CSV table of C-alpha atoms in Angstrom, one decimal:
chain,number,residue,atom,x,y,z
A,21,MET,CA,29.8,106.2,-12.0
A,22,ASP,CA,31.3,108.8,-13.9
A,23,GLY,CA,29.7,110.2,-17.1
A,24,GLU,CA,32.5,109.1,-19.4
A,25,LEU,CA,32.2,105.5,-18.3
A,26,VAL,CA,28.4,105.5,-18.9
A,27,THR,CA,28.9,107.1,-22.3
A,28,ALA,CA,31.5,104.4,-23.1
A,29,ILE,CA,29.2,101.6,-22.0
A,30,VAL,CA,26.3,103.0,-23.9
A,31,ALA,CA,28.5,103.5,-27.0
A,32,THR,CA,29.7,99.9,-26.7
A,33,GLY,CA,26.1,98.6,-26.4
A,34,VAL,CA,25.0,100.7,-29.4
A,35,SER,CA,28.0,99.4,-31.3
A,36,ALA,CA,27.2,95.8,-30.4
A,37,VAL,CA,23.6,96.2,-31.5
A,38,ALA,CA,24.7,97.9,-34.7
A,39,THR,CA,27.2,95.0,-35.4
A,40,GLY,CA,24.4,92.5,-34.8
A,41,TYR,CA,22.0,94.4,-37.0
A,42,ALA,CA,24.7,94.6,-39.7
A,43,ALA,CA,25.3,90.8,-39.4
A,44,ILE,CA,21.6,90.1,-39.8
A,45,GLN,CA,21.4,92.5,-42.8
A,46,ALA,CA,24.5,90.7,-44.4
A,47,HIS,CA,22.8,87.3,-43.9
A,48,ILE,CA,19.6,88.6,-45.5
A,49,ALA,CA,21.6,90.2,-48.4
A,50,LYS,CA,23.4,86.9,-49.0
A,51,GLY,CA,20.1,85.0,-49.1
A,52,ALA,CA,18.7,87.6,-51.5
A,53,ALA,CA,21.8,87.2,-53.7
A,54,ARG,CA,21.4,83.4,-53.7
A,55,SER,CA,17.8,83.8,-54.6
A,56,ALA,CA,18.6,86.3,-57.4
A,57,GLU,CA,21.3,83.9,-58.7
A,58,ALA,CA,18.7,81.1,-58.7
A,59,GLN,CA,16.2,83.3,-60.6
A,60,VAL,CA,18.9,84.1,-63.2
A,61,VAL,CA,19.6,80.4,-63.7
A,62,LEU,CA,15.9,79.7,-64.1
A,63,LEU,CA,15.5,82.6,-66.5
A,64,LEU,CA,18.5,81.3,-68.6
A,65,ARG,CA,16.9,77.8,-68.7
A,66,GLN,CA,13.6,79.3,-69.8
A,67,ILE,CA,15.4,81.3,-72.5
A,68,GLU,CA,17.3,78.2,-73.7
A,69,GLY,CA,14.1,76.2,-73.7
A,70,GLU,CA,12.3,78.9,-75.7
A,71,GLU,CA,15.2,79.0,-78.2
A,72,ALA,CA,15.2,75.3,-78.5
A,73,ASP,CA,11.4,75.3,-79.1
A,74,ARG,CA,11.8,78.0,-81.8
A,75,PHE,CA,14.7,76.0,-83.4
A,76,GLU,CA,12.5,72.9,-83.5
A,77,ALA,CA,9.5,74.9,-84.8
A,78,ARG,CA,11.4,76.3,-87.8
A,79,GLY,CA,12.8,72.9,-88.6
A,80,PRO,CA,11.6,70.6,-91.4
A,81,GLN,CA,8.3,68.8,-91.4
A,82,PHE,CA,7.8,65.7,-93.4
A,83,SER,CA,4.9,63.5,-94.6
A,84,ILE,CA,4.4,60.4,-96.6
A,85,GLU,CA,2.7,61.2,-99.9
A,86,ALA,CA,2.4,57.6,-101.1
A,87,ALA,CA,3.3,54.1,-99.9
A,88,HIS,CA,3.0,50.6,-101.3
A,89,THR,CA,4.8,47.3,-101.5
A,90,ASP,CA,7.0,47.0,-104.6
A,91,GLU,CA,7.1,43.4,-105.7
A,92,SER,CA,9.2,43.9,-108.9
A,93,ASP,CA,12.1,42.0,-107.4
A,94,VAL,CA,10.8,38.6,-106.6
A,95,ASN,CA,13.5,37.9,-104.1
A,96,VAL,CA,13.2,41.0,-102.0
A,97,PRO,CA,9.8,42.8,-101.6
A,98,ARG,CA,10.3,46.5,-100.8
A,99,GLY,CA,8.2,49.2,-99.2
A,100,LYS,CA,8.3,52.2,-101.5
A,101,LEU,CA,7.5,55.4,-99.7
A,102,VAL,CA,7.4,58.9,-101.2
A,103,VAL,CA,8.7,61.3,-98.5
A,104,LYS,CA,7.8,64.9,-98.9
A,105,GLN,CA,9.3,67.9,-97.0
A,106,GLY,CA,6.3,70.1,-96.3
A,107,SER,CA,8.1,73.0,-94.6
A,108,GLY,CA,11.4,74.1,-93.1
A,109,PRO,CA,14.8,75.2,-94.4
A,110,PRO,CA,16.5,73.6,-97.4
A,111,LEU,CA,18.4,70.5,-96.1
A,112,SER,CA,21.9,69.4,-97.3
A,113,SER,CA,21.4,65.8,-95.9
A,114,VAL,CA,18.7,63.6,-94.7
A,115,ILE,CA,19.7,60.2,-93.3
A,116,VAL,CA,16.8,57.7,-93.2
A,117,SER,CA,16.5,54.5,-91.3
A,118,ALA,CA,13.4,52.2,-91.0
A,119,THR,CA,11.8,50.0,-88.4
A,120,GLY,CA,8.7,47.8,-88.3
A,121,ALA,CA,7.5,44.2,-88.4
A,122,GLY,CA,9.2,42.5,-91.3
A,123,VAL,CA,11.6,45.4,-92.0
A,124,GLU,CA,15.1,44.3,-92.9
A,125,GLY,CA,16.8,47.6,-93.6
A,126,MET,CA,17.1,50.2,-96.3
A,127,ARG,CA,17.8,49.6,-100.0
A,128,GLY,CA,21.4,50.7,-100.3
A,129,ALA,CA,23.8,51.0,-103.2
A,130,TYR,CA,23.5,49.2,-106.5
A,131,ASP,CA,25.6,46.0,-106.3
A,132,PRO,CA,25.1,43.5,-109.1
A,133,ASP,CA,27.3,40.9,-107.3
A,134,HIS,CA,25.1,40.9,-104.2
A,135,ASP,CA,23.2,37.7,-103.4
A,136,TYR,CA,19.5,37.7,-104.0
A,137,SER,CA,19.2,41.3,-105.0
A,138,GLU,CA,21.0,44.0,-107.1
A,139,TYR,CA,21.1,46.3,-104.1
A,140,ARG,CA,23.0,46.0,-100.9
A,141,PRO,CA,20.9,46.4,-97.7
A,142,GLU,CA,21.9,49.2,-95.3
A,143,GLN,CA,20.9,50.2,-91.8
A,144,SER,CA,20.4,53.8,-93.1
A,145,VAL,CA,20.8,55.8,-96.3
A,146,ASP,CA,21.5,59.4,-97.0
A,147,ILE,CA,18.9,60.6,-99.5
A,148,GLY,CA,20.8,63.8,-100.0
A,149,PRO,CA,19.5,67.4,-100.3
A,150,ILE,CA,15.8,68.3,-100.3
A,151,ALA,CA,13.9,71.5,-99.9
A,152,LYS,CA,10.3,72.5,-99.0
A,153,GLY,CA,7.9,70.9,-101.4
A,154,GLY,CA,10.5,68.3,-102.6
A,155,THR,CA,9.9,64.6,-102.6
A,156,HIS,CA,12.2,61.6,-102.6
A,157,ASP,CA,11.5,57.9,-103.1
A,158,VAL,CA,12.7,55.7,-100.2
A,159,TYR,CA,12.9,52.0,-100.5
A,160,VAL,CA,12.8,49.7,-97.4
A,161,ASP,CA,13.7,46.0,-97.8
A,162,LEU,CA,11.2,43.7,-96.3
A,163,ASP,CA,11.4,40.1,-95.2
A,164,TYR,CA,10.6,37.6,-98.0
A,165,ASN,CA,7.2,36.8,-96.5
A,166,THR,CA,6.2,40.4,-95.7
A,167,ARG,CA,3.8,42.2,-98.1
A,168,ARG,CA,1.8,44.3,-95.6
A,169,THR,CA,3.3,46.1,-92.7
A,170,ASN,CA,3.6,49.5,-90.9
A,171,ILE,CA,6.9,51.2,-91.6
A,172,GLN,CA,8.4,53.9,-89.3
A,173,LEU,CA,11.0,56.1,-90.8
A,174,SER,CA,13.5,58.0,-88.6
A,175,LEU,CA,15.1,61.0,-90.4
A,176,VAL,CA,18.2,62.9,-89.2
A,177,CYS,CA,18.1,66.2,-91.1
A,178,ARG,CA,21.0,68.7,-91.5
A,179,ASP,CA,21.0,72.1,-93.1
A,180,SER,CA,24.0,73.8,-94.6
A,181,VAL,CA,24.8,75.9,-91.5
A,182,GLY,CA,24.9,73.0,-89.1
A,183,GLY,CA,21.3,72.8,-87.8
A,184,THR,CA,20.3,69.3,-87.0
A,185,TRP,CA,16.7,67.9,-86.4
A,186,GLN,CA,15.3,64.5,-85.8
A,187,ARG,CA,12.0,63.6,-87.3
A,188,ALA,CA,9.8,60.6,-87.7
A,189,VAL,CA,7.0,59.6,-90.1
A,190,ALA,CA,5.1,56.3,-90.6
A,191,ALA,CA,3.0,54.7,-93.2
A,192,ARG,CA,1.4,51.3,-94.0
A,193,VAL,CA,2.6,49.5,-97.1
A,194,GLU,CA,0.5,47.0,-99.1
A,195,PRO,CA,0.7,45.7,-102.6
A,196,LEU,CA,-1.0,47.8,-105.2
A,197,PRO,CA,-4.4,46.5,-106.3
A,198,ASP,CA,-4.4,44.4,-109.5
A,199,PRO,CA,-5.4,46.5,-112.5
A,200,PRO,CA,-8.8,45.9,-114.1
A,201,ARG,CA,-8.8,43.1,-116.7
A,202,GLY,CA,-7.4,44.1,-120.0
A,203,ARG,CA,-5.3,46.9,-118.5
A,204,GLY,CA,-1.7,46.7,-117.4
A,205,ARG,CA,-0.2,48.8,-114.7
A,206,GLY,CA,0.2,52.3,-116.2
A,207,ARG,CA,-0.7,51.3,-119.8
A,208,THR,CA,-3.7,50.1,-121.8
A,209,VAL,CA,-3.5,46.7,-123.3
A,210,ARG,CA,-5.4,46.5,-126.7
């Protein structure tokens, strides 16, 4: 065999090995790129989750300051709950709905022509703006025979820049105890 032929054969072999090695390296690089893309996706999900957690954490928190059954309307007993915003941004709107045994809905708009009551029952009511430390009375219509029950309030809260949060609070309502003899509710009888 002549030297040039041997050199050509060896060069072809080296070239084939180099091509195979390059193909393996390309396959490894593609796998690494896919892995890096997956890591980026996971990192983005983690960042989005952390942002959502921070958004929720800076949102409003509510409590029930007082709750009782209001029996001033003999046709429709109502749960009266005093909702307080304990923290969070000022809100432009809070839409409240209620659930629980014996709950028929929210006390809605004043309507003197409505049957049985001067207020129209609603599925939900917007109690309007509220800020940290603010309170709002919420009235929940109860079934005629319900005087004691647990009421769960669902609140959809919106701030002025479009932030929206969903919150829930609950309380038990019962009639206020009768005042001591000789004393009316809130005033002294002489």
